[in-house]
Structure formats: C-alpha cells, structure tokens
C-alpha positions as a printed Julia matrix, in Angstrom:
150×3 Matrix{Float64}:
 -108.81  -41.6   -149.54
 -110.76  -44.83  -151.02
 -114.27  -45.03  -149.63
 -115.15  -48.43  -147.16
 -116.28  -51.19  -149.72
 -120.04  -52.45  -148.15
 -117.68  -55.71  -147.68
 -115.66  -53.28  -145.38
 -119.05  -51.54  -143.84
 -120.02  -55.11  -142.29
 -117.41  -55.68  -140.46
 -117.22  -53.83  -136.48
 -114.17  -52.45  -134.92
 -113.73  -52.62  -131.76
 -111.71  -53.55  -128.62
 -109.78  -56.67  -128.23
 -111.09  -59.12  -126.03
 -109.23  -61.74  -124.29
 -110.69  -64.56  -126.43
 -109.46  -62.53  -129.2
 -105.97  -62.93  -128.37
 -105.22  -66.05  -129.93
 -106.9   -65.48  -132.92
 -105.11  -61.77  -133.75
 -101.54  -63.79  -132.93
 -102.56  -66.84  -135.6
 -103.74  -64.21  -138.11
 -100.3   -62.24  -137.41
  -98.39  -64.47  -137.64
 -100.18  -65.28  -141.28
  -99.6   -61.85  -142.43
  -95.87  -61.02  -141.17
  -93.4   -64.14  -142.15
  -90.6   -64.5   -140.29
  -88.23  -63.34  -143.24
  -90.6   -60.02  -143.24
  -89.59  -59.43  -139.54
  -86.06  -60.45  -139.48
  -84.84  -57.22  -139.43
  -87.19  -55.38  -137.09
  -85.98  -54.59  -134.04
  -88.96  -56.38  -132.43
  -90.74  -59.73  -133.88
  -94.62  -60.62  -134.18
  -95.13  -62.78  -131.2
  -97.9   -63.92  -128.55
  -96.23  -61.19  -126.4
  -96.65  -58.09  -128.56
 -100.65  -59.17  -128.86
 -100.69  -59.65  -125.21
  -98.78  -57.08  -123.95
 -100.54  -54.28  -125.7
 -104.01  -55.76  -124.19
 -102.27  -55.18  -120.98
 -100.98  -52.54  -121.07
 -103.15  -50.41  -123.84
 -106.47  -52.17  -123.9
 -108.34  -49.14  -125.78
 -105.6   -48.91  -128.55
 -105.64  -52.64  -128.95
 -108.33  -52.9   -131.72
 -109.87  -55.53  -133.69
 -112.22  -55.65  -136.95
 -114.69  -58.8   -136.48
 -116.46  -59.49  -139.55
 -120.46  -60.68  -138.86
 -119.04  -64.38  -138.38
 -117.37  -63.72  -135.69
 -114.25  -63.84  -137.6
 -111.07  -61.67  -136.57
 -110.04  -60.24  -139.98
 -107.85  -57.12  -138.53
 -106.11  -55.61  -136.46
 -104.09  -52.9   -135.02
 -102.04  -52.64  -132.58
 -100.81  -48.54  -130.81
  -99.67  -47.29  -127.39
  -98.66  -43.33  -126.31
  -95.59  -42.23  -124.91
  -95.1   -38.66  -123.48
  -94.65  -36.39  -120.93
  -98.57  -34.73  -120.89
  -97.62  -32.19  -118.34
  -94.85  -30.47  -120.74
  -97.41  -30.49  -123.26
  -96.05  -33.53  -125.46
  -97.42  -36.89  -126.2
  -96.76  -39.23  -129.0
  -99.2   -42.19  -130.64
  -97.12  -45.04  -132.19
  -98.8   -47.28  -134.3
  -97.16  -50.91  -133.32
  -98.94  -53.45  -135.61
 -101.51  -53.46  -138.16
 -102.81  -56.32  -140.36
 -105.7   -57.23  -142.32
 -106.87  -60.71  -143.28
 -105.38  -60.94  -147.43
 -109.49  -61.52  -147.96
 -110.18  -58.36  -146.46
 -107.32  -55.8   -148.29
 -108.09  -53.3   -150.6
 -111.24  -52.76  -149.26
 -111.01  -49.55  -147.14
 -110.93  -51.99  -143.78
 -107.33  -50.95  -142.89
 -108.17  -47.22  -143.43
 -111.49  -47.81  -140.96
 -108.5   -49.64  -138.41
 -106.27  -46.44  -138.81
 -108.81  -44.12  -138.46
 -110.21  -45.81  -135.53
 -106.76  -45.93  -133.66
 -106.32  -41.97  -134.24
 -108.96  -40.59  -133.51
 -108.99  -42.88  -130.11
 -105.03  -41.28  -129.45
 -106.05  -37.93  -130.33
 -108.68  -38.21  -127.32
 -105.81  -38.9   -125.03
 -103.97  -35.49  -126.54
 -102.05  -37.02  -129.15
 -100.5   -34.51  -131.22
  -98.62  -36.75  -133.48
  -98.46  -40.59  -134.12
  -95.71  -42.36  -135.75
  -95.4   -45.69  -137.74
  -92.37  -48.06  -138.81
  -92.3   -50.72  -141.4
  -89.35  -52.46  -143.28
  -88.39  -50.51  -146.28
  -89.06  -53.66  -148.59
  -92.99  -53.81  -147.55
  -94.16  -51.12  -150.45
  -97.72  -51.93  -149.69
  -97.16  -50.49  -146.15
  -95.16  -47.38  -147.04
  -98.16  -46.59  -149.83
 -101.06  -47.76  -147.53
  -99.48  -44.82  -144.46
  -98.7   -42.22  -147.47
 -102.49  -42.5   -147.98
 -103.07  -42.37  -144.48
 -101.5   -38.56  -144.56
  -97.76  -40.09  -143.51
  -95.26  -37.99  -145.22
  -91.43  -39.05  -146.77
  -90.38  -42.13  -145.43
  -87.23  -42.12  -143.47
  -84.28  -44.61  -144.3
C-alpha cells in the first residue's frame, strides 16, 4: 500500500454537504466520459450524487483540499438483511481530481468508506468497474480486491 503524499495529507475527508453536490457531479462528470459509462448498467448523473446524499449521507464522502476545492469523491450504500447476520457495502462511485491521482488520496477515500461500513457490520464490500478501466481494476487489487470477475 503507497503511503499518503503530504499533497494527499492536506486535503480532509469528510461528508458531503449539500453545496457540495454540484461540484462532485461537474467533477464526475470530468472523470467518467460518456463512452466510459456506456456500458454500465447505470450512468454518472446529478441523480446518483443526489440520491446517495439522500439516502446514504455518511457513505457519501468527499476530499476538500485547503481551498475549498472538491478534488474526490466516493460514493457507497449497504444492502442486507442484519438480523440473519448478513450485510453487504457496495462501493458505487469513486473519483479523484486527475491533479490529485497517484497520490495516496483515493486509498485515504477507500479507506475512509470501509472502515465507516464496517461500523454498520459490514462484512464484505463489493466494487464494479468496466473491464477496459485498468487503472480501476489495479487501484481495487491494491485495495485488497481479489480476481476480477468477467
């Protein structure tokens, strides 16, 4: 695991905000291009920011950089059945600003988001991306993600 670069160390994750909304949609919409997302089963749109807010306000992170800048993201919710003694964590978006990668910031956005599910008795959390995005299949490998799945 790559150490947080002291870029990476100034930066503060924390939960979205409502004014934040806009600003994680514009920088989404930066990172995932339409041709990226064409053959997800959902797209990046104002709804999938806002919607997660709603619904999962303390899995809806950001990382704000000491300008007030919005240069991450991520985006998880739980699904389960508690009382049987299962409960999932799905990771639903990440991103991080193309100024901000390689740094260790997306491993401090990942980190943040699991330990927050395990709290709420996550026992395992789950993660898609298109097969073509390598960075994202590397970046999750590193996260502890084992063999992608076709």
């Amino acid at each position: 695991m790559r150490k947080p670069t002291k870029r990476a160390r100034s930066i503060i994750i924390r939960e979205m905000r409502v004014e934040d909304i806009a600003k994680v949609y514009r920088l989404g919409r930066r990172l995932f291009k339409s041709q990226d997302t064409s053959t997800f089963y959902r797209t990046w749109d104002a709804y999938e920011v806002t919607n997660n807010f709603n619904q999962d306000p303390h899995l809806t992170l950001v990382a704000e950089s000491r300008k007030d800048t919005i240069v991450g993201f991520a985006l998880g919710t739980t699904y389960g059945d508690e009382s049987r003694g299962w409960k999932y964590g799905y990771i639903l978006w990440m991103g991080v600003s193309r100024s901000q990668q390689r740094g260790g910031l997306g491993s401090q956005l990942y980190r943040e988001i699991e330990r927050r599910m395990h709290e709420e008795g996550v026992r395992m959390a789950f993660v898609d991306t298109a097969r073509s995005n390598t960075g994202a299949i590397k970046f999750f490998k590193r996260m502890g993600y084992g063999k992608p799945e076709a």
